[in-house]
Tab-separated table of C-alpha atoms in Angstrom:
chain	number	residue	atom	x	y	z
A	1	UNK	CA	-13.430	17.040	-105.009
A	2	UNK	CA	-14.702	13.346	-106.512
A	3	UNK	CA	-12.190	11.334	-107.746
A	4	UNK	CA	-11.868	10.493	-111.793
A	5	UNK	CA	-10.887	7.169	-110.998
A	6	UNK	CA	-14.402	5.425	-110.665
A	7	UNK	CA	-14.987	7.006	-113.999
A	8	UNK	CA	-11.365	5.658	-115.498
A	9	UNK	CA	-12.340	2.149	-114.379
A	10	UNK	CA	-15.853	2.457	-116.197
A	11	UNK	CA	-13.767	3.284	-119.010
A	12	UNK	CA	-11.280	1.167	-119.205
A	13	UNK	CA	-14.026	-2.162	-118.126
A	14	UNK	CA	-16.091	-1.244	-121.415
A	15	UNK	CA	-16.140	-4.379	-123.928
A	16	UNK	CA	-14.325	-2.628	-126.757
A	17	UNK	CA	-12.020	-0.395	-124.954
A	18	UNK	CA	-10.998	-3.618	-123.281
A	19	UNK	CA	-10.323	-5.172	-126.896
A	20	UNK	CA	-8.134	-2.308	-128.308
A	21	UNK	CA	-6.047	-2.886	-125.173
A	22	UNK	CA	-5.982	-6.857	-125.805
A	23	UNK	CA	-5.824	-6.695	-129.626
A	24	UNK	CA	-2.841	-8.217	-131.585
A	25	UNK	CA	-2.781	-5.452	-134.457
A	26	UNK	CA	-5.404	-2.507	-133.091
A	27	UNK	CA	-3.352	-0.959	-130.289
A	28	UNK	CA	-0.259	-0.834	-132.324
A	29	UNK	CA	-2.055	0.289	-135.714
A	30	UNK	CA	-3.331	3.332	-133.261
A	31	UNK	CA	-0.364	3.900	-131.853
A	32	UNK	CA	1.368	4.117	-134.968
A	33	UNK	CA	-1.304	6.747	-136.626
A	34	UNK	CA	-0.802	8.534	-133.759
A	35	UNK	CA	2.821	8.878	-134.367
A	36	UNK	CA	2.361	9.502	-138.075
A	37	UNK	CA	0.157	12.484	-137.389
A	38	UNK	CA	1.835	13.670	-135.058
A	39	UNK	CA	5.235	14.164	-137.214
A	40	UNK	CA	2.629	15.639	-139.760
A	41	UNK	CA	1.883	17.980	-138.051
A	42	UNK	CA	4.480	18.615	-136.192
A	43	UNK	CA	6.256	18.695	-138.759
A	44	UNK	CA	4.589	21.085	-140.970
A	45	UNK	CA	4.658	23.893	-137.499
A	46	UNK	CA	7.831	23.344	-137.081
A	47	UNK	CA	8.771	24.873	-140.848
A	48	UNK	CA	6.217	27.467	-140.260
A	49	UNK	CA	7.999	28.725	-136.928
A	50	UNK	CA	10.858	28.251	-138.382
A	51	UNK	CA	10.018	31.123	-141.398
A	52	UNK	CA	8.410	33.144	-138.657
A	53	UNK	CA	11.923	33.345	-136.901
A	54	UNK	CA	13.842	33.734	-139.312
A	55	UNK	CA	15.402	30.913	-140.076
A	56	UNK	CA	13.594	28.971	-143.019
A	57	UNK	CA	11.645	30.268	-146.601
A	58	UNK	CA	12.688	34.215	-145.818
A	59	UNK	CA	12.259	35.187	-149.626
A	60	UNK	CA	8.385	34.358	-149.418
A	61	UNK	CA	5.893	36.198	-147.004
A	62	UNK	CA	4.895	34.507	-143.720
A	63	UNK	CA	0.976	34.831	-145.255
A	64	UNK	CA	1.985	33.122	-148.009
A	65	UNK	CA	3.039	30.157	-146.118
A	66	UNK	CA	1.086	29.861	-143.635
A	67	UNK	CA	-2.515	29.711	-145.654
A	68	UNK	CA	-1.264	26.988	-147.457
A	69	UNK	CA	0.506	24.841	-144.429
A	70	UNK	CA	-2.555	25.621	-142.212
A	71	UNK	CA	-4.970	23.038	-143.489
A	72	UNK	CA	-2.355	19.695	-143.258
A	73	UNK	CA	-1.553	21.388	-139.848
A	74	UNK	CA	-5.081	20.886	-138.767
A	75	UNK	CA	-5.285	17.521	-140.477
A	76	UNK	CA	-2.894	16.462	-138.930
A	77	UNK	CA	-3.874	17.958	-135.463
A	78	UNK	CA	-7.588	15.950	-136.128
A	79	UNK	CA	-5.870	12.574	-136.624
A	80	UNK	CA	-3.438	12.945	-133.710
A	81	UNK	CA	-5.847	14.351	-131.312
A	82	UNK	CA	-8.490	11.715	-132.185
A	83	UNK	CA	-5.563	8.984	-131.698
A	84	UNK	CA	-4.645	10.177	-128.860
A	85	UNK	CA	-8.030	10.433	-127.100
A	86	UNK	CA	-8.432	6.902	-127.997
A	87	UNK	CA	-5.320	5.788	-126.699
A	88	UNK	CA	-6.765	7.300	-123.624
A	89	UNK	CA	-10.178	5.927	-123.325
A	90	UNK	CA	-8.276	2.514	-124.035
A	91	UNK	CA	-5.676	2.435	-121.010
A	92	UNK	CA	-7.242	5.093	-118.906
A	93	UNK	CA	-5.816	4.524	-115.464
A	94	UNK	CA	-1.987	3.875	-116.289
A	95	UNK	CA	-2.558	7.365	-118.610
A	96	UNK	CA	-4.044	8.991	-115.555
A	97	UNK	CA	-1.005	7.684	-112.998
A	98	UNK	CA	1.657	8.808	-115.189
A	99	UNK	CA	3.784	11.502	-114.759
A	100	UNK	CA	4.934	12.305	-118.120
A	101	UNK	CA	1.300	12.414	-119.655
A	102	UNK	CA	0.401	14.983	-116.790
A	103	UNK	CA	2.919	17.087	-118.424
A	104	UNK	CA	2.166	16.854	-121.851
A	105	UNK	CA	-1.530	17.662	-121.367
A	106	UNK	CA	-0.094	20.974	-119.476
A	107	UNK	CA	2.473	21.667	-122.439
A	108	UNK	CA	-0.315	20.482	-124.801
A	109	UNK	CA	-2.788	23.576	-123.159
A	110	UNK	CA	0.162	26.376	-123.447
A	111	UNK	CA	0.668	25.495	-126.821
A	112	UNK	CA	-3.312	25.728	-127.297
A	113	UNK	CA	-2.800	29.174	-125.471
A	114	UNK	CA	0.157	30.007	-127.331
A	115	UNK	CA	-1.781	29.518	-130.864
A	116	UNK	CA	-4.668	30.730	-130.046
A	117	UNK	CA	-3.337	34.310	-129.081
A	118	UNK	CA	-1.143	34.723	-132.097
A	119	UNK	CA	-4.023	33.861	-134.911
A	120	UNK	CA	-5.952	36.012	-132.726
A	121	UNK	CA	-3.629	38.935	-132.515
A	122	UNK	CA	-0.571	38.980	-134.474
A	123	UNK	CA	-1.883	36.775	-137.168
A	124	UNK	CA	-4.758	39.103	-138.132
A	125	UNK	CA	-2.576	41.549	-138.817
A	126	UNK	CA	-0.292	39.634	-140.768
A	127	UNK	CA	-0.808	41.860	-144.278
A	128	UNK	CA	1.184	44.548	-141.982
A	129	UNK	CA	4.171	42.159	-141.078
A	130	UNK	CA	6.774	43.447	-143.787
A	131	UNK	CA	7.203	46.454	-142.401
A	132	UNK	CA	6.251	46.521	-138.974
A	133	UNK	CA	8.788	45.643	-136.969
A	134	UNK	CA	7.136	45.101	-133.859
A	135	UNK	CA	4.906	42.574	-135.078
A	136	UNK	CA	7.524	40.685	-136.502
A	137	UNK	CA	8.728	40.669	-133.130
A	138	UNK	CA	5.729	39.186	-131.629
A	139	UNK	CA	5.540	36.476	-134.079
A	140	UNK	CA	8.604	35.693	-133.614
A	141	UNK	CA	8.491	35.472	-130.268
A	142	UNK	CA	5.121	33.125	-130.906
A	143	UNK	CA	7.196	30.889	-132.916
A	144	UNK	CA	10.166	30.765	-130.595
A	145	UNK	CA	7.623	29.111	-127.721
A	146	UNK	CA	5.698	26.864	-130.216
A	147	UNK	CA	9.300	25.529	-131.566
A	148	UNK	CA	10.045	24.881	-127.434
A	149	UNK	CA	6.712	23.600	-126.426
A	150	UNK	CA	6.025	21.123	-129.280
A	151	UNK	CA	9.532	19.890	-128.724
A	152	UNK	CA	8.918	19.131	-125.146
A	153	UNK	CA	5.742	17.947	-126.074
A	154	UNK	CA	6.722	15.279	-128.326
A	155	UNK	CA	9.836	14.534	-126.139
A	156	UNK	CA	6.975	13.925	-122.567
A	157	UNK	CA	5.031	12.021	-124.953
A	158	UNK	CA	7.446	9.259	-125.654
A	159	UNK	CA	8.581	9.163	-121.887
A	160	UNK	CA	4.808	7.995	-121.411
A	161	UNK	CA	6.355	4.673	-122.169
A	162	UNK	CA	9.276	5.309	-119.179
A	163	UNK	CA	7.147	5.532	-116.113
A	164	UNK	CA	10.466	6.828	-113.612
A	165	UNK	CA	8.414	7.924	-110.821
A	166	UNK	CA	5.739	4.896	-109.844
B	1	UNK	CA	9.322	34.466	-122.010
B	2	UNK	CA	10.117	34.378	-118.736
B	3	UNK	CA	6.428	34.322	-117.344
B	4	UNK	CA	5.872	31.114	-119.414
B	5	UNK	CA	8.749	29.518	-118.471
B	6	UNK	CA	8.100	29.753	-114.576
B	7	UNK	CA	4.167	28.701	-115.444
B	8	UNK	CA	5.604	25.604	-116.935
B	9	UNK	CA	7.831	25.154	-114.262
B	10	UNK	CA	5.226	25.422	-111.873
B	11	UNK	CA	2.752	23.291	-113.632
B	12	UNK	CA	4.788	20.367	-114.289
B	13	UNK	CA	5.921	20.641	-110.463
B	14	UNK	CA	2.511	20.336	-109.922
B	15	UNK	CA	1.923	17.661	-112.296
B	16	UNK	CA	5.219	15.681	-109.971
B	17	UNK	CA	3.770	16.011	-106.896
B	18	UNK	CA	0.133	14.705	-107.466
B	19	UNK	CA	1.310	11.922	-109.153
B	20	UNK	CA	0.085	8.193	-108.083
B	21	UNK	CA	1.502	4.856	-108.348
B	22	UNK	CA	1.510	2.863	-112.351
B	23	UNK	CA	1.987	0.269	-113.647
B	24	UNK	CA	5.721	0.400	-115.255
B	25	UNK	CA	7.255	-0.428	-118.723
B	26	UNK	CA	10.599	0.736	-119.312
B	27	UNK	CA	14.175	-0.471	-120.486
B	28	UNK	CA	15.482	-3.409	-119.198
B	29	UNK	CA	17.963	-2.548	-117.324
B	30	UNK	CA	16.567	0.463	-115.882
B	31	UNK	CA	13.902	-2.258	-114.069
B	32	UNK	CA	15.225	-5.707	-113.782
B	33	UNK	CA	18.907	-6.985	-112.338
B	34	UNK	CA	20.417	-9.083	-115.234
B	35	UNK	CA	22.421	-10.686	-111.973
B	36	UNK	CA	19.509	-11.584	-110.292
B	37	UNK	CA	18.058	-14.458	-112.624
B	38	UNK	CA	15.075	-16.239	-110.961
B	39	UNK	CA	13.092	-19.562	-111.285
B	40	UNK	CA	9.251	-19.174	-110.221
B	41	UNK	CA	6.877	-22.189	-109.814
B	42	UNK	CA	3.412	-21.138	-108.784
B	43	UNK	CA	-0.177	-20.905	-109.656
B	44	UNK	CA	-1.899	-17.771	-111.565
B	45	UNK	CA	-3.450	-15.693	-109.986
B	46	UNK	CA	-4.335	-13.322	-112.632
B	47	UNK	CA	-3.297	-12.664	-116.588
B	48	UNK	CA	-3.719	-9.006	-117.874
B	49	UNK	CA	-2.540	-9.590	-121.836
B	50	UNK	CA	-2.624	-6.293	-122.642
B	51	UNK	CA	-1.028	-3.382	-124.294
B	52	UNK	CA	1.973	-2.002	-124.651
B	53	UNK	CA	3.290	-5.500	-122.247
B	54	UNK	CA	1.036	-7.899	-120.567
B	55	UNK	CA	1.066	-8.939	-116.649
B	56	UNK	CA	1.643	-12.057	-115.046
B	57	UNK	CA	0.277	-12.532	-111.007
B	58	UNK	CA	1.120	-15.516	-109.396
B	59	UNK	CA	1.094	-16.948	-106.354
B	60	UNK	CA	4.294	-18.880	-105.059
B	61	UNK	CA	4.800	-20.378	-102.329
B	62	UNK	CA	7.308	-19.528	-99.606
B	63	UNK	CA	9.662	-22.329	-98.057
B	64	UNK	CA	8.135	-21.332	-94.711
B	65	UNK	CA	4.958	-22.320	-96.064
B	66	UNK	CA	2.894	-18.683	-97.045
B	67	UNK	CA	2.457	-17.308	-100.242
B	68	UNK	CA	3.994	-14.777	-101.781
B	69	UNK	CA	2.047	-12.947	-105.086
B	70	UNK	CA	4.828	-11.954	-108.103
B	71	UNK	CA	3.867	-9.870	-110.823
B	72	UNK	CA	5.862	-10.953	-114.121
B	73	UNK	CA	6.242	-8.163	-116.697
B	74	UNK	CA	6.020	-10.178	-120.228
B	75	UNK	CA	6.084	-9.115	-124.323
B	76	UNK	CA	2.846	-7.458	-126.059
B	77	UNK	CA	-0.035	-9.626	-126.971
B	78	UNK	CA	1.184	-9.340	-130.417
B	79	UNK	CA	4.802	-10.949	-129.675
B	80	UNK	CA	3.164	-13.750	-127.442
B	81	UNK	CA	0.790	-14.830	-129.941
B	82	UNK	CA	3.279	-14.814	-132.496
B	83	UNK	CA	5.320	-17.357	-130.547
B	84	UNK	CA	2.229	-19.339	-130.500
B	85	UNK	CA	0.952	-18.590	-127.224
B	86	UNK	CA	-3.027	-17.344	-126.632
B	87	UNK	CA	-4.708	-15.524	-124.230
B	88	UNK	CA	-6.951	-18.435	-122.729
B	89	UNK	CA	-3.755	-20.586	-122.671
B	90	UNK	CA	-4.212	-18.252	-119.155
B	91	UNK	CA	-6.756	-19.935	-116.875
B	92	UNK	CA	-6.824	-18.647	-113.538
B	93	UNK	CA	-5.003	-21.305	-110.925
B	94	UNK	CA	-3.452	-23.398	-112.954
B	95	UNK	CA	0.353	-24.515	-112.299
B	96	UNK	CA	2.809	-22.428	-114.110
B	97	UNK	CA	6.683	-22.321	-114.114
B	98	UNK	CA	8.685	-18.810	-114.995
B	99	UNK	CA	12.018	-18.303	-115.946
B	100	UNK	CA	12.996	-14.065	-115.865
B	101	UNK	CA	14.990	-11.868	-113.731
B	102	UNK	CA	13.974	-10.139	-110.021
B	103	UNK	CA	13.420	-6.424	-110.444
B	104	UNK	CA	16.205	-3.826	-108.781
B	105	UNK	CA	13.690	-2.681	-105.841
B	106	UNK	CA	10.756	-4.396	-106.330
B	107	UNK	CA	11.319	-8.035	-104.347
B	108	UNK	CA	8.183	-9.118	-106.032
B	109	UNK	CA	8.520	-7.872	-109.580
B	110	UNK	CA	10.392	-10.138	-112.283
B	111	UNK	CA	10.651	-9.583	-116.052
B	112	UNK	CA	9.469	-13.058	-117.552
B	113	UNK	CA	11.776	-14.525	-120.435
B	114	UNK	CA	10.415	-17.946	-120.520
B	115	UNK	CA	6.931	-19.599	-119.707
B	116	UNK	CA	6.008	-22.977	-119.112
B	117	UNK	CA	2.880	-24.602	-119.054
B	118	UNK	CA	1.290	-27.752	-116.967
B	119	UNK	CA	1.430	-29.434	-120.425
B	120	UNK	CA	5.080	-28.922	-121.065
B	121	UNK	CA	4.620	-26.613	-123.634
B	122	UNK	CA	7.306	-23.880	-123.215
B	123	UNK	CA	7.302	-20.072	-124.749
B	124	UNK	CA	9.093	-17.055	-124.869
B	125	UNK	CA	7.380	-14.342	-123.203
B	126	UNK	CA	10.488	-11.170	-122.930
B	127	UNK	CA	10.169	-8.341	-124.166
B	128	UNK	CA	12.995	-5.923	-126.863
B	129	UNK	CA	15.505	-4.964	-124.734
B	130	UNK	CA	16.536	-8.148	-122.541
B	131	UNK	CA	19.718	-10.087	-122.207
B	132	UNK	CA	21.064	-11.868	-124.728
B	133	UNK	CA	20.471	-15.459	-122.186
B	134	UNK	CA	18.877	-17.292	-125.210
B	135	UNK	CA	15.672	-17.469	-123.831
B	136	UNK	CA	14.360	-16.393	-127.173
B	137	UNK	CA	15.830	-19.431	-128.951
């Protein structure tokens, strides 16, 4: 298989890459929006999960929530993912070495997987949720993993900064 | 539940074991030995002011007469330029003298608290986290 690397160095040698990574204010202004977006949107899953468990907003519908936290969750996804992929394209190679970004791209696809099943299933039958009880189980069940996985995701993200194993 | 959990398991098992060497930034004390203070008087090799902490490579020569290459962790761009210090005050081989402390396992690693230049000129160059020595005074 051909190594990433040579494409990593390209990368991280382009002129304004190289900047971002030598700037006074740009790498931490970009490091703080990607903070801030991600507590957006974290933020606004988390209290979704947290009504689809149980524990949070029980005396309004799940539906009712969730159209009108969905579109400052994906707002908040955009700015944090396009952040994020910058931070990336600036400091390619220490990304690429560390341990703790490996595992919060992994954690970062099973939440992908994890989301994409339930508005796929579960969520399309949402209208039905009041009083079937096995779809409530299932979304609760959806919620319970995106609760654990964003967690751990925003836990491996700040270890980035702690490289333990080099 | 249970699937997942062993998939994750797995995958950031898998993530552990492929994992290469990196450049470090970390805590302190998880790094550098506050007991082992060090003096370094060398020539630079190389300057990589960069993000999230720049890099210092110099060469220093050994009593017995070879030369040894230390890489000196220092503050971000941002805190260096603030103390007045600028990227091309870096020119590669010119003289440089390092105050900081040796790293735990690394016998070529040091965390840099103070710089000074050929012209005298001296700077703080540690990073949050470091010993209250004064350097930043």
């Amino acid at each position: 298989m051909p190594s990433v690397v040579p494409a990593l160095e390209w990368l991280e040698a382009l002129a304004w890459t190289t900047a971002i990574r030598e700037s006074t204010w740009g790498y931490p202004l970009v490091e703080t929006a990607h903070v801030a977006s991600i507590v957006a949107f974290a933020g606004l899953v988390i209290m979704m999960d947290l009504r689809l468990v149980g524990l949070a907003f029980t005396d309004a519908p799940p539906m009712q929530i969730q159209r009108r936290l969905f579109p400052w969750q994906m707002a908040g996804l955009a700015l944090s993912t396009a952040t994020g992929l910058l931070l990336c394209c600036v400091d390619p190679l220490r990304y690429y070495g560390n341990v703790f970004f490996r595992v919060k791209l992994v954690l970062l696809a099973l939440a992908g997987v994890n989301a994409a099943a339930f508005h796929l299933t579960t969520y399309r039958r949402a209208e039905r949720w009041e009083d079937d009880p096995q779809i409530t189980a299932t979304a609760r069940l959806a919620a319970g993993v995106s609760l654990v996985l964003w967690s751990a995701i925003i836990v491996s993200g700040r270890f980035i900064a702690f490289n333990w194993f080099d | 539940m249970m699937k997942t959990k062993i998939i994750v398991v797995l995958l950031a098992a898998g993530a552990l074991w492929s994992v290469r060497s990196a450049q470090a930034h970390h805590p302190f004390a998880a790094e550098y030995d506050v007991n082992k203070p060090l003096t370094l008087t060398g020539t630079l090799a190389r300057m990589e002011w960069v993000n999230p902490h720049g890099w210092i490579y110099m060469d220093v020569k050994q009593p017995d007469g070879t030369v040894r290459q230390w890489t000196v962790e220092t503050s971000a761009p941002g805190q260096m330029s603030r103390r007045g210090l600028k990227k091309n005050d870096f020119v590669d081989g010119m003289p440089l003298v390092i105050k900081g402390y040796q790293s735990r396992k690394d016998p070529t690693l040091a965390n840099g608290r103070t710089l000074v230049l050929a012209d005298g000129r001296s700077f703080y160059i540690g990073a949050v986290g470091g010993p209250n020595d004064g350097a930043d005074r």
